[in-house]
Amino acid sequence: MPARSIAQLSVLLQSGALDPRDLAEETLAEIAAHPDKAIFTVMTTARARTEADAAGKRLREGRSRGALEGIPVAWKDLFDLEGLPTTAGSRVLRASAPASKDAAVVRALAGAGMVSIGRVNMSEFAFSGLGINPHYGTPRNPASPAGEHRIPGGSSSGSGVAVAAGLVPVSIGTDTGGSIRIPAAFNGVVGYKATRGRYAMQGVFPLAKSLDSLGPLCRTVQDAVWIDAAMRGLPAVDAPQRPDPADLSFVIPETVVFDGAEPAVVVAFEAAVERIARAGARIRRTVFPEFPSIFELMAKHGALVTAEAFVLHRQRITGPEAAEMDPRVVKRALSGENITLSDYVETLAARERLTAAFEARLGPGEFLLSPTLPHVAPALQPLVDDEDLFFQMNGKTLRNTLIGNFLDWCGVSLPCGAGDGGLPVGLLVSGPRGSDDRLLGAGCVVETLLG
C-alpha cells in the first residue's frame, strides 16, 4: 500500500471511490503483514470495523462529519481507549483496570469520524528521547540502511514509525521534551507539538504536567491542521491563513542548537534556509542567552521532568515493580529524589522569567528556525550495550527540543533533506506559546517551499 496523506485518503473517501471499511481492512492487513512487530502493541480490530462501518453509512447517506470521516488513526500507548488498560509502554500496568471511557481527544477524533486502528509502542512511561523499549521491542526506523536497525526516536517511537512506514496516515503522540518532534525528524515525517494546554488532557497518562503537550505525527502540515481542529472539537478547515513568504520572518538561534551538530545535518538545514530566503522570507541570526541558562538551571536544581516523574512513579521505582521496569528509566526517575521543593519552586519561577525574556527578543510575528536534532538516527545496538552512551545520546537527542517545552513553545518538525547515510534530517519551525494557528500557516508555506 503506498503511503498516503489524510488529504489524499479524504478525497477518495468523500468521493465514494474508497469505502471506509475497505480502507480499515486494508490497513489492518498491512499492519498484520508488516515484518516489524514492535510498532503496534494492541490492535483495536473490532472497534476499527465498527467505526469504519458507521463512517461508511454516514458517507452513503450524505451525512459526512467532514474531511476526517473514515480516516484511520493510531494512538500512542498513553491515551485511554475504553475497555483497555493504558500501559504506557510498561509491563507493570498490563494488569491495571481497563479505561472506563476514551480520553477526551480520542472522543474528539471519533466524533470527527476517524477510525481507531490500535495502540503504538513508546519509550516506557515516555521517559526517553530514543524510543528504545526492552519490553515490547524497539521499532526499526524505516529509513535504516539495509541490515541496520537505527533507532526511531522517542518517546512516540511507534507513532513515528507507523506513519513513516505508511501503515497509518496519522498517529497521535505526546511531547514533554521532544517526544513528537524527535521521532518525526528521525523518521522523515511531520510532527506538530501544540502549545501546552491547547487540547484537553483528560485520559492521557502524564509524565510531567508542567511540560506535557500533545500533537499528531503525519505526512503533511495540512494533515496536522485538520487533526488540530478536530482535537479541539472544531470542524476541519482548509488551513489557517497562509501568509505570503515575503511576509514571514524567522530567527535562527546561534546558541546551543548547533553545538556538536553533524556537518551533513547543518548542510541540509542551511540548504532549506536558503530556499526559504530565496522565496522572500526575512531571516536573521542572533544569540539567545536564555538557552544556556535553561541548562545551567537544570544543572543547579535538577530538571522539572525528573522531579515530576519521581513524584508520579515513586512507589513503582522504590518498590518491587521496579524489577519489571527498564532499569534506565528507573535510574533516571530515581534521580528526582534529590530535587528539593525549593529547587522545584525556584525552577518554576526562573522558567517564567526566562520565557518572558525570550519572548521579548522576538520580533513581531517572528518564528524560530533550527535543526530539530543535531544528528541523524544512530544505530540501536551500541545504545543497548552501553549505558553511558545511552544517557549521553539521550541528552544530546533531547537538547534542542526540550528548550521549546521549557519555554512553552509550539513547534512543527518537517523533513528537510538527508544527512549521513541518507538518513532524514528535520527542520524545526517554532513559535511562542499560543501562536499555533500562525505557526501552522507558516509551516504550510515552508513545507511548500521545501518541496
GROMACS .gro file of C-alpha atoms in nm:
model
  451
    1MET     CA    1   0.000   0.000   0.000
    2PRO     CA    2   0.157   0.335  -0.096
    3ALA     CA    3   0.190   0.586   0.186
    4ARG     CA    4  -0.097   0.832   0.156
    5SER     CA    5  -0.174   1.152   0.341
    6ILE     CA    6  -0.501   1.229   0.516
    7ALA     CA    7  -0.585   1.471   0.236
    8GLN     CA    8  -0.531   1.206  -0.034
    9LEU     CA    9  -0.741   0.949   0.151
   10SER     CA   10  -1.012   1.203   0.225
   11VAL     CA   11  -1.064   1.276  -0.144
   12LEU     CA   12  -1.111   0.905  -0.213
   13LEU     CA   13  -1.347   0.852   0.080
   14GLN     CA   14  -1.559   1.160   0.024
   15SER     CA   15  -1.599   1.080  -0.349
   16GLY     CA   16  -1.703   0.722  -0.282
   17ALA     CA   17  -1.401   0.582  -0.463
   18LEU     CA   18  -1.290   0.417  -0.138
   19ASP     CA   19  -1.511   0.270   0.133
   20PRO     CA   20  -1.404   0.324   0.498
   21ARG     CA   21  -1.446  -0.047   0.579
   22ASP     CA   22  -1.226  -0.143   0.284
   23LEU     CA   23  -0.965   0.110   0.399
   24ALA     CA   24  -0.980  -0.024   0.754
   25GLU     CA   25  -0.938  -0.384   0.637
   26GLU     CA   26  -0.652  -0.283   0.409
   27THR     CA   27  -0.484  -0.102   0.699
   28LEU     CA   28  -0.529  -0.393   0.940
   29ALA     CA   29  -0.394  -0.637   0.681
   30GLU     CA   30  -0.089  -0.420   0.608
   31ILE     CA   31  -0.009  -0.398   0.980
   32ALA     CA   32  -0.051  -0.775   1.025
   33ALA     CA   33   0.179  -0.843   0.731
   34HIS     CA   34   0.446  -0.590   0.829
   35PRO     CA   35   0.766  -0.759   0.946
   36ASP     CA   36   0.822  -0.517   1.237
   37LYS     CA   37   0.604  -0.645   1.520
   38ALA     CA   38   0.731  -0.381   1.764
   39ILE     CA   39   0.535  -0.092   1.609
   40PHE     CA   40   0.187  -0.172   1.743
   41THR     CA   41   0.126  -0.303   2.095
   42VAL     CA   42  -0.252  -0.356   2.066
   43MET     CA   43  -0.484  -0.372   1.765
   44THR     CA   44  -0.840  -0.247   1.815
   45THR     CA   45  -0.975  -0.452   1.527
   46ALA     CA   46  -1.339  -0.482   1.637
   47ARG     CA   47  -1.358  -0.111   1.718
   48ALA     CA   48  -1.199  -0.018   1.385
   49ARG     CA   49  -1.454  -0.223   1.191
   50THR     CA   50  -1.746  -0.078   1.385
   51GLU     CA   51  -1.625   0.280   1.340
   52ALA     CA   52  -1.545   0.224   0.972
   53ASP     CA   53  -1.892   0.078   0.906
   54ALA     CA   54  -2.054   0.377   1.078
   55ALA     CA   55  -1.842   0.618   0.874
   56GLY     CA   56  -1.935   0.439   0.552
   57LYS     CA   57  -2.305   0.457   0.637
   58ARG     CA   58  -2.282   0.831   0.704
   59LEU     CA   59  -2.098   0.890   0.376
   60ARG     CA   60  -2.353   0.691   0.175
   61GLU     CA   61  -2.638   0.883   0.338
   62GLY     CA   62  -2.479   1.223   0.278
   63ARG     CA   63  -2.413   1.283   0.648
   64SER     CA   64  -2.033   1.302   0.644
   65ARG     CA   65  -1.879   1.453   0.955
   66GLY     CA   66  -1.612   1.621   0.745
   67ALA     CA   67  -1.272   1.566   0.590
   68LEU     CA   68  -1.162   1.312   0.855
   69GLU     CA   69  -1.456   1.077   0.807
   70GLY     CA   70  -1.324   0.720   0.781
   71ILE     CA   71  -0.956   0.812   0.822
   72PRO     CA   72  -0.751   0.559   1.026
   73VAL     CA   73  -0.563   0.683   1.333
   74ALA     CA   74  -0.323   0.513   1.576
   75TRP     CA   75  -0.270   0.615   1.939
   76LYS     CA   76   0.044   0.627   2.149
   77ASP     CA   77   0.005   0.394   2.447
   78LEU     CA   78  -0.069   0.686   2.680
   79PHE     CA   79  -0.423   0.758   2.566
   80ASP     CA   80  -0.717   0.586   2.733
   81LEU     CA   81  -0.920   0.366   2.499
   82GLU     CA   82  -1.242   0.239   2.653
   83GLY     CA   83  -1.219  -0.122   2.764
   84LEU     CA   84  -0.839  -0.145   2.753
   85PRO     CA   85  -0.575  -0.088   3.020
   86THR     CA   86  -0.343   0.203   2.939
   87THR     CA   87   0.002   0.051   2.976
   88ALA     CA   88   0.231   0.345   2.887
   89GLY     CA   89   0.483   0.113   2.725
   90SER     CA   90   0.536  -0.073   3.054
   91ARG     CA   91   0.479  -0.427   3.177
   92VAL     CA   92   0.379  -0.310   3.524
   93LEU     CA   93   0.048  -0.164   3.405
   94ARG     CA   94  -0.068  -0.461   3.196
   95ALA     CA   95  -0.296  -0.579   3.476
   96SER     CA   96  -0.437  -0.234   3.556
   97ALA     CA   97  -0.809  -0.169   3.527
   98PRO     CA   98  -0.943  -0.110   3.176
   99ALA     CA   99  -1.030   0.251   3.095
  100SER     CA  100  -1.397   0.325   3.160
  101LYS     CA  101  -1.407   0.575   2.872
  102ASP     CA  102  -1.193   0.715   2.594
  103ALA     CA  103  -0.954   1.002   2.656
  104ALA     CA  104  -1.104   1.338   2.565
  105VAL     CA  105  -0.903   1.373   2.243
  106VAL     CA  106  -0.987   1.015   2.143
  107ARG     CA  107  -1.355   1.106   2.177
  108ALA     CA  108  -1.294   1.423   1.977
  109LEU     CA  109  -1.138   1.241   1.682
  110ALA     CA  110  -1.403   0.967   1.696
  111GLY     CA  111  -1.658   1.247   1.681
  112ALA     CA  112  -1.492   1.368   1.360
  113GLY     CA  113  -1.545   1.022   1.211
  114MET     CA  114  -1.193   0.883   1.249
  115VAL     CA  115  -1.129   0.510   1.286
  116SER     CA  116  -0.906   0.397   1.575
  117ILE     CA  117  -0.681   0.117   1.448
  118GLY     CA  118  -0.474   0.044   1.756
  119ARG     CA  119  -0.208   0.149   2.001
  120VAL     CA  120   0.155   0.205   1.909
  121ASN     CA  121   0.475   0.146   2.104
  122MET     CA  122   0.671   0.405   2.301
  123SER     CA  123   0.957   0.452   2.545
  124GLU     CA  124   0.847   0.316   2.882
  125PHE     CA  125   0.648   0.584   3.068
  126ALA     CA  126   0.760   0.829   2.793
  127PHE     CA  127   1.089   0.881   2.976
  128SER     CA  128   1.342   0.875   2.691
  129GLY     CA  129   1.401   1.051   2.362
  130LEU     CA  130   1.547   0.743   2.192
  131GLY     CA  131   1.244   0.516   2.164
  132ILE     CA  132   1.411   0.202   2.300
  133ASN     CA  133   1.173  -0.035   2.479
  134PRO     CA  134   1.305  -0.362   2.628
  135HIS     CA  135   0.955  -0.496   2.700
  136TYR     CA  136   0.771  -0.461   2.369
  137GLY     CA  137   1.071  -0.427   2.138
  138THR     CA  138   1.210  -0.120   1.965
  139PRO     CA  139   1.050  -0.026   1.632
  140ARG     CA  140   1.300  -0.012   1.346
  141ASN     CA  141   1.338   0.324   1.178
  142PRO     CA  142   1.213   0.261   0.820
  143ALA     CA  143   1.496   0.482   0.688
  144SER     CA  144   1.757   0.242   0.831
  145PRO     CA  145   2.011   0.125   0.574
  146ALA     CA  146   1.978  -0.240   0.474
  147GLY     CA  147   2.080  -0.473   0.753
  148GLU     CA  148   2.087  -0.200   1.018
  149HIS     CA  149   1.848  -0.113   1.299
  150ARG     CA  150   1.853   0.261   1.355
  151ILE     CA  151   1.651   0.399   1.645
  152PRO     CA  152   1.307   0.551   1.584
  153GLY     CA  153   1.336   0.829   1.839
  154GLY     CA  154   1.103   0.868   2.132
  155SER     CA  155   0.912   0.868   2.323
  156SER     CA  156   0.647   0.847   2.048
  157SER     CA  157   0.851   0.580   1.867
  158GLY     CA  158   0.568   0.371   1.727
  159SER     CA  159   0.384   0.682   1.611
  160GLY     CA  160   0.677   0.799   1.400
  161VAL     CA  161   0.745   0.457   1.251
  162ALA     CA  162   0.378   0.375   1.181
  163VAL     CA  163   0.342   0.691   0.973
  164ALA     CA  164   0.685   0.667   0.806
  165ALA     CA  165   0.617   0.303   0.710
  166GLY     CA  166   0.286   0.401   0.551
  167LEU     CA  167   0.079   0.188   0.789
  168VAL     CA  168  -0.142   0.478   0.903
  169PRO     CA  169  -0.167   0.838   0.781
  170VAL     CA  170  -0.158   0.979   1.135
  171SER     CA  171  -0.072   0.879   1.490
  172ILE     CA  172  -0.128   1.093   1.797
  173GLY     CA  173   0.168   1.138   2.029
  174THR     CA  174   0.274   1.333   2.335
  175ASP     CA  175   0.569   1.568   2.377
  176THR     CA  176   0.730   1.652   2.713
  177GLY     CA  177   1.085   1.717   2.593
  178GLY     CA  178   1.065   1.647   2.221
  179SER     CA  179   0.871   1.321   2.200
  180ILE     CA  180   0.675   1.419   1.887
  181ARG     CA  181   0.937   1.627   1.707
  182ILE     CA  182   1.225   1.381   1.765
  183PRO     CA  183   1.064   1.074   1.602
  184ALA     CA  184   0.924   1.297   1.328
  185ALA     CA  185   1.276   1.416   1.242
  186PHE     CA  186   1.443   1.075   1.272
  187ASN     CA  187   1.179   0.906   1.055
  188GLY     CA  188   1.129   1.181   0.797
  189VAL     CA  189   0.768   1.278   0.870
  190VAL     CA  190   0.585   1.584   1.004
  191GLY     CA  191   0.541   1.622   1.379
  192TYR     CA  192   0.340   1.905   1.537
  193LYS     CA  193   0.370   1.979   1.909
  194ALA     CA  194   0.095   2.214   2.017
  195THR     CA  195   0.122   2.475   2.288
  196ARG     CA  196   0.074   2.306   2.626
  197GLY     CA  197  -0.293   2.321   2.721
  198ARG     CA  198  -0.428   2.356   2.366
  199TYR     CA  199  -0.606   2.021   2.397
  200ALA     CA  200  -0.798   1.854   2.678
  201MET     CA  201  -0.566   1.623   2.876
  202GLN     CA  202  -0.829   1.404   3.044
  203GLY     CA  203  -0.742   1.039   2.998
  204VAL     CA  204  -0.379   1.096   2.897
  205PHE     CA  205  -0.121   0.923   3.118
  206PRO     CA  206   0.115   1.202   3.232
  207LEU     CA  207   0.491   1.232   3.260
  208ALA     CA  208   0.534   1.591   3.379
  209LYS     CA  209   0.218   1.801   3.376
  210SER     CA  210   0.410   2.128   3.370
  211LEU     CA  211   0.561   2.024   3.033
  212ASP     CA  212   0.330   1.765   2.871
  213SER     CA  213   0.176   1.855   2.537
  214LEU     CA  214   0.009   1.665   2.253
  215GLY     CA  215   0.002   1.656   1.876
  216PRO     CA  216  -0.003   1.447   1.557
  217LEU     CA  217   0.269   1.278   1.357
  218CYS     CA  218   0.156   1.271   0.996
  219ARG     CA  219   0.268   1.320   0.637
  220THR     CA  220   0.195   1.691   0.577
  221VAL     CA  221   0.136   2.010   0.773
  222GLN     CA  222  -0.209   2.031   0.613
  223ASP     CA  223  -0.290   1.695   0.772
  224ALA     CA  224  -0.176   1.836   1.107
  225VAL     CA  225  -0.407   2.136   1.058
  226TRP     CA  226  -0.711   1.911   1.018
  227ILE     CA  227  -0.617   1.695   1.316
  228ASP     CA  228  -0.553   2.002   1.531
  229ALA     CA  229  -0.901   2.136   1.459
  230ALA     CA  230  -1.068   1.803   1.532
  231MET     CA  231  -0.877   1.756   1.858
  232ARG     CA  232  -1.028   2.086   1.970
  233GLY     CA  233  -1.377   1.980   1.861
  234LEU     CA  234  -1.379   2.213   1.560
  235PRO     CA  235  -1.471   2.124   1.201
  236ALA     CA  236  -1.179   2.054   0.968
  237VAL     CA  237  -1.067   2.367   0.786
  238ASP     CA  238  -0.859   2.406   0.473
  239ALA     CA  239  -0.578   2.577   0.664
  240PRO     CA  240  -0.505   2.873   0.884
  241GLN     CA  241  -0.426   3.180   0.677
  242ARG     CA  242  -0.119   3.105   0.466
  243PRO     CA  243   0.096   3.414   0.452
  244ASP     CA  244   0.297   3.519   0.152
  245PRO     CA  245   0.658   3.406   0.202
  246ALA     CA  246   0.766   3.770   0.187
  247ASP     CA  247   0.553   3.837   0.496
  248LEU     CA  248   0.728   3.568   0.703
  249SER     CA  249   1.005   3.648   0.950
  250PHE     CA  250   1.238   3.391   1.104
  251VAL     CA  251   1.523   3.400   1.351
  252ILE     CA  252   1.792   3.131   1.366
  253PRO     CA  253   1.939   3.085   1.716
  254GLU     CA  254   2.317   3.094   1.730
  255THR     CA  255   2.314   2.949   2.080
  256VAL     CA  256   2.318   2.577   2.177
  257VAL     CA  257   2.121   2.427   1.885
  258PHE     CA  258   2.422   2.384   1.654
  259ASP     CA  259   2.664   2.264   1.922
  260GLY     CA  260   2.814   1.932   1.814
  261ALA     CA  261   2.586   1.910   1.511
  262GLU     CA  262   2.684   1.667   1.238
  263PRO     CA  263   2.815   1.860   0.935
  264ALA     CA  264   2.568   1.692   0.698
  265VAL     CA  265   2.278   1.796   0.922
  266VAL     CA  266   2.396   2.158   0.909
  267VAL     CA  267   2.433   2.140   0.531
  268ALA     CA  268   2.077   2.009   0.488
  269PHE     CA  269   1.942   2.273   0.727
  270GLU     CA  270   2.125   2.561   0.557
  271ALA     CA  271   2.006   2.445   0.214
  272ALA     CA  272   1.648   2.458   0.344
  273VAL     CA  273   1.705   2.804   0.490
  274GLU     CA  274   1.839   2.921   0.154
  275ARG     CA  275   1.522   2.803  -0.022
  276ILE     CA  276   1.307   2.985   0.232
  277ALA     CA  277   1.515   3.302   0.195
  278ARG     CA  278   1.501   3.291  -0.187
  279ALA     CA  279   1.121   3.297  -0.162
  280GLY     CA  280   1.145   3.635   0.012
  281ALA     CA  281   1.117   3.548   0.381
  282ARG     CA  282   1.317   3.763   0.622
  283ILE     CA  283   1.578   3.567   0.816
  284ARG     CA  284   1.815   3.687   1.084
  285ARG     CA  285   2.050   3.514   1.325
  286THR     CA  286   2.105   3.604   1.686
  287VAL     CA  287   2.217   3.478   2.025
  288PHE     CA  288   1.958   3.371   2.284
  289PRO     CA  289   2.126   3.375   2.628
  290GLU     CA  290   1.812   3.216   2.773
  291PHE     CA  291   1.901   2.884   2.610
  292PRO     CA  292   2.222   2.810   2.804
  293SER     CA  293   2.051   2.949   3.115
  294ILE     CA  294   1.800   2.662   3.094
  295PHE     CA  295   2.077   2.403   3.111
  296GLU     CA  296   2.257   2.590   3.388
  297LEU     CA  297   1.930   2.593   3.582
  298MET     CA  298   1.886   2.218   3.530
  299ALA     CA  299   2.243   2.152   3.644
  300LYS     CA  300   2.184   2.354   3.962
  301HIS     CA  301   1.830   2.250   4.058
  302GLY     CA  302   1.751   1.942   3.851
  303ALA     CA  303   1.507   1.906   3.563
  304LEU     CA  304   1.133   1.967   3.601
  305VAL     CA  305   1.057   1.644   3.416
  306THR     CA  306   1.275   1.443   3.653
  307ALA     CA  307   1.122   1.598   3.963
  308GLU     CA  308   0.767   1.537   3.846
  309ALA     CA  309   0.840   1.186   3.716
  310PHE     CA  310   0.987   1.089   4.054
  311VAL     CA  311   0.674   1.205   4.237
  312LEU     CA  312   0.447   1.028   3.986
  313HIS     CA  313   0.637   0.698   3.995
  314ARG     CA  314   0.784   0.698   4.347
  315GLN     CA  315   0.601   0.388   4.466
  316ARG     CA  316   0.687   0.195   4.149
  317ILE     CA  317   1.056   0.279   4.137
  318THR     CA  318   1.113   0.221   4.509
  319GLY     CA  319   0.906  -0.098   4.533
  320PRO     CA  320   0.900  -0.445   4.381
  321GLU     CA  321   0.761  -0.319   4.048
  322ALA     CA  322   1.099  -0.159   3.974
  323ALA     CA  323   1.236  -0.503   3.888
  324GLU     CA  324   0.989  -0.524   3.598
  325MET     CA  325   1.078  -0.180   3.458
  326ASP     CA  326   1.353  -0.067   3.223
  327PRO     CA  327   1.643  -0.012   3.467
  328ARG     CA  328   1.745   0.304   3.279
  329VAL     CA  329   1.400   0.454   3.330
  330VAL     CA  330   1.418   0.362   3.699
  331LYS     CA  331   1.765   0.515   3.733
  332ARG     CA  332   1.665   0.839   3.564
  333ALA     CA  333   1.343   0.874   3.764
  334LEU     CA  334   1.517   0.795   4.095
  335SER     CA  335   1.750   1.090   4.041
  336GLY     CA  336   1.447   1.312   4.103
  337GLU     CA  337   1.462   1.217   4.472
  338ASN     CA  338   1.749   1.464   4.511
  339ILE     CA  339   1.544   1.757   4.380
  340THR     CA  340   1.407   1.955   4.674
  341LEU     CA  341   1.085   2.152   4.690
  342SER     CA  342   1.285   2.475   4.690
  343ASP     CA  343   1.472   2.355   4.378
  344TYR     CA  344   1.141   2.291   4.206
  345VAL     CA  345   0.984   2.622   4.304
  346GLU     CA  346   1.294   2.819   4.205
  347THR     CA  347   1.296   2.643   3.867
  348LEU     CA  348   0.933   2.734   3.803
  349ALA     CA  349   1.000   3.098   3.890
  350ALA     CA  350   1.307   3.107   3.667
  351ARG     CA  351   1.104   2.947   3.389
  352GLU     CA  352   0.861   3.239   3.392
  353ARG     CA  353   1.145   3.492   3.380
  354LEU     CA  354   1.331   3.314   3.100
  355THR     CA  355   1.014   3.268   2.894
  356ALA     CA  356   0.932   3.638   2.920
  357ALA     CA  357   1.290   3.736   2.834
  358PHE     CA  358   1.294   3.504   2.533
  359GLU     CA  359   0.961   3.633   2.401
  360ALA     CA  360   1.085   3.991   2.436
  361ARG     CA  361   1.370   3.912   2.196
  362LEU     CA  362   1.137   3.801   1.919
  363GLY     CA  363   1.029   4.049   1.657
  364PRO     CA  364   0.657   4.090   1.579
  365GLY     CA  365   0.524   3.767   1.434
  366GLU     CA  366   0.870   3.610   1.422
  367PHE     CA  367   0.928   3.233   1.429
  368LEU     CA  368   1.241   3.033   1.506
  369LEU     CA  369   1.419   2.807   1.259
  370SER     CA  370   1.660   2.540   1.382
  371PRO     CA  371   1.766   2.185   1.315
  372THR     CA  372   1.519   1.963   1.501
  373LEU     CA  373   1.812   1.741   1.604
  374PRO     CA  374   2.188   1.782   1.578
  375HIS     CA  375   2.232   1.431   1.436
  376VAL     CA  376   2.060   1.161   1.234
  377ALA     CA  377   1.924   0.843   1.392
  378PRO     CA  378   2.206   0.639   1.549
  379ALA     CA  379   2.232   0.261   1.548
  380LEU     CA  380   2.032   0.079   1.815
  381GLN     CA  381   2.269  -0.190   1.940
  382PRO     CA  382   2.552   0.029   2.077
  383LEU     CA  383   2.294   0.220   2.282
  384VAL     CA  384   2.153  -0.104   2.423
  385ASP     CA  385   2.500  -0.234   2.509
  386ASP     CA  386   2.649   0.080   2.667
  387GLU     CA  387   2.456   0.260   2.941
  388ASP     CA  388   2.687   0.561   2.944
  389LEU     CA  389   2.645   0.601   2.570
  390PHE     CA  390   2.268   0.565   2.611
  391PHE     CA  391   2.244   0.852   2.859
  392GLN     CA  392   2.487   1.067   2.660
  393MET     CA  393   2.289   1.017   2.338
  394ASN     CA  394   1.957   1.067   2.516
  395GLY     CA  395   2.073   1.404   2.646
  396LYS     CA  396   2.203   1.513   2.306
  397THR     CA  397   1.886   1.398   2.130
  398LEU     CA  398   1.657   1.588   2.370
  399ARG     CA  399   1.870   1.902   2.385
  400ASN     CA  400   1.727   2.115   2.104
  401THR     CA  401   1.364   2.021   2.153
  402LEU     CA  402   1.343   2.045   2.534
  403ILE     CA  403   1.416   2.417   2.505
  404GLY     CA  404   1.076   2.455   2.342
  405ASN     CA  405   0.897   2.262   2.618
  406PHE     CA  406   1.065   2.466   2.890
  407LEU     CA  407   0.978   2.798   2.721
  408ASP     CA  408   0.625   2.677   2.630
  409TRP     CA  409   0.669   2.692   2.253
  410CYS     CA  410   0.464   2.526   1.987
  411GLY     CA  411   0.661   2.371   1.704
  412VAL     CA  412   0.643   2.167   1.387
  413SER     CA  413   0.924   1.950   1.254
  414LEU     CA  414   0.939   1.898   0.878
  415PRO     CA  415   1.172   1.677   0.673
  416CYS     CA  416   1.432   1.895   0.501
  417GLY     CA  417   1.677   1.657   0.339
  418ALA     CA  418   1.921   1.384   0.432
  419GLY     CA  419   2.233   1.356   0.643
  420ASP     CA  420   2.492   1.083   0.678
  421GLY     CA  421   2.382   0.751   0.534
  422GLY     CA  422   2.089   0.914   0.359
  423LEU     CA  423   1.901   0.933   0.690
  424PRO     CA  424   1.634   1.202   0.738
  425VAL     CA  425   1.706   1.549   0.877
  426GLY     CA  426   1.436   1.763   1.035
  427LEU     CA  427   1.384   2.138   1.024
  428LEU     CA  428   1.202   2.276   1.328
  429VAL     CA  429   0.977   2.582   1.298
  430SER     CA  430   0.883   2.705   1.645
  431GLY     CA  431   0.671   2.985   1.781
  432PRO     CA  432   0.598   3.137   2.121
  433ARG     CA  433   0.313   2.996   2.330
  434GLY     CA  434  -0.029   3.045   2.177
  435SER     CA  435   0.093   3.116   1.823
  436ASP     CA  436  -0.024   2.776   1.696
  437ASP     CA  437  -0.257   2.898   1.422
  438ARG     CA  438   0.005   3.129   1.275
  439LEU     CA  439   0.270   2.859   1.315
  440LEU     CA  440   0.066   2.604   1.121
  441GLY     CA  441   0.003   2.858   0.846
  442ALA     CA  442   0.374   2.934   0.826
  443GLY     CA  443   0.450   2.562   0.835
  444CYS     CA  444   0.228   2.503   0.531
  445VAL     CA  445   0.423   2.770   0.342
  446VAL     CA  446   0.763   2.635   0.449
  447GLU     CA  447   0.659   2.284   0.350
  448THR     CA  448   0.568   2.405   0.002
  449LEU     CA  449   0.900   2.588  -0.032
  450LEU     CA  450   1.093   2.277   0.070
  451GLY     CA  451   0.905   2.065  -0.180
   0.00000   0.00000   0.00000
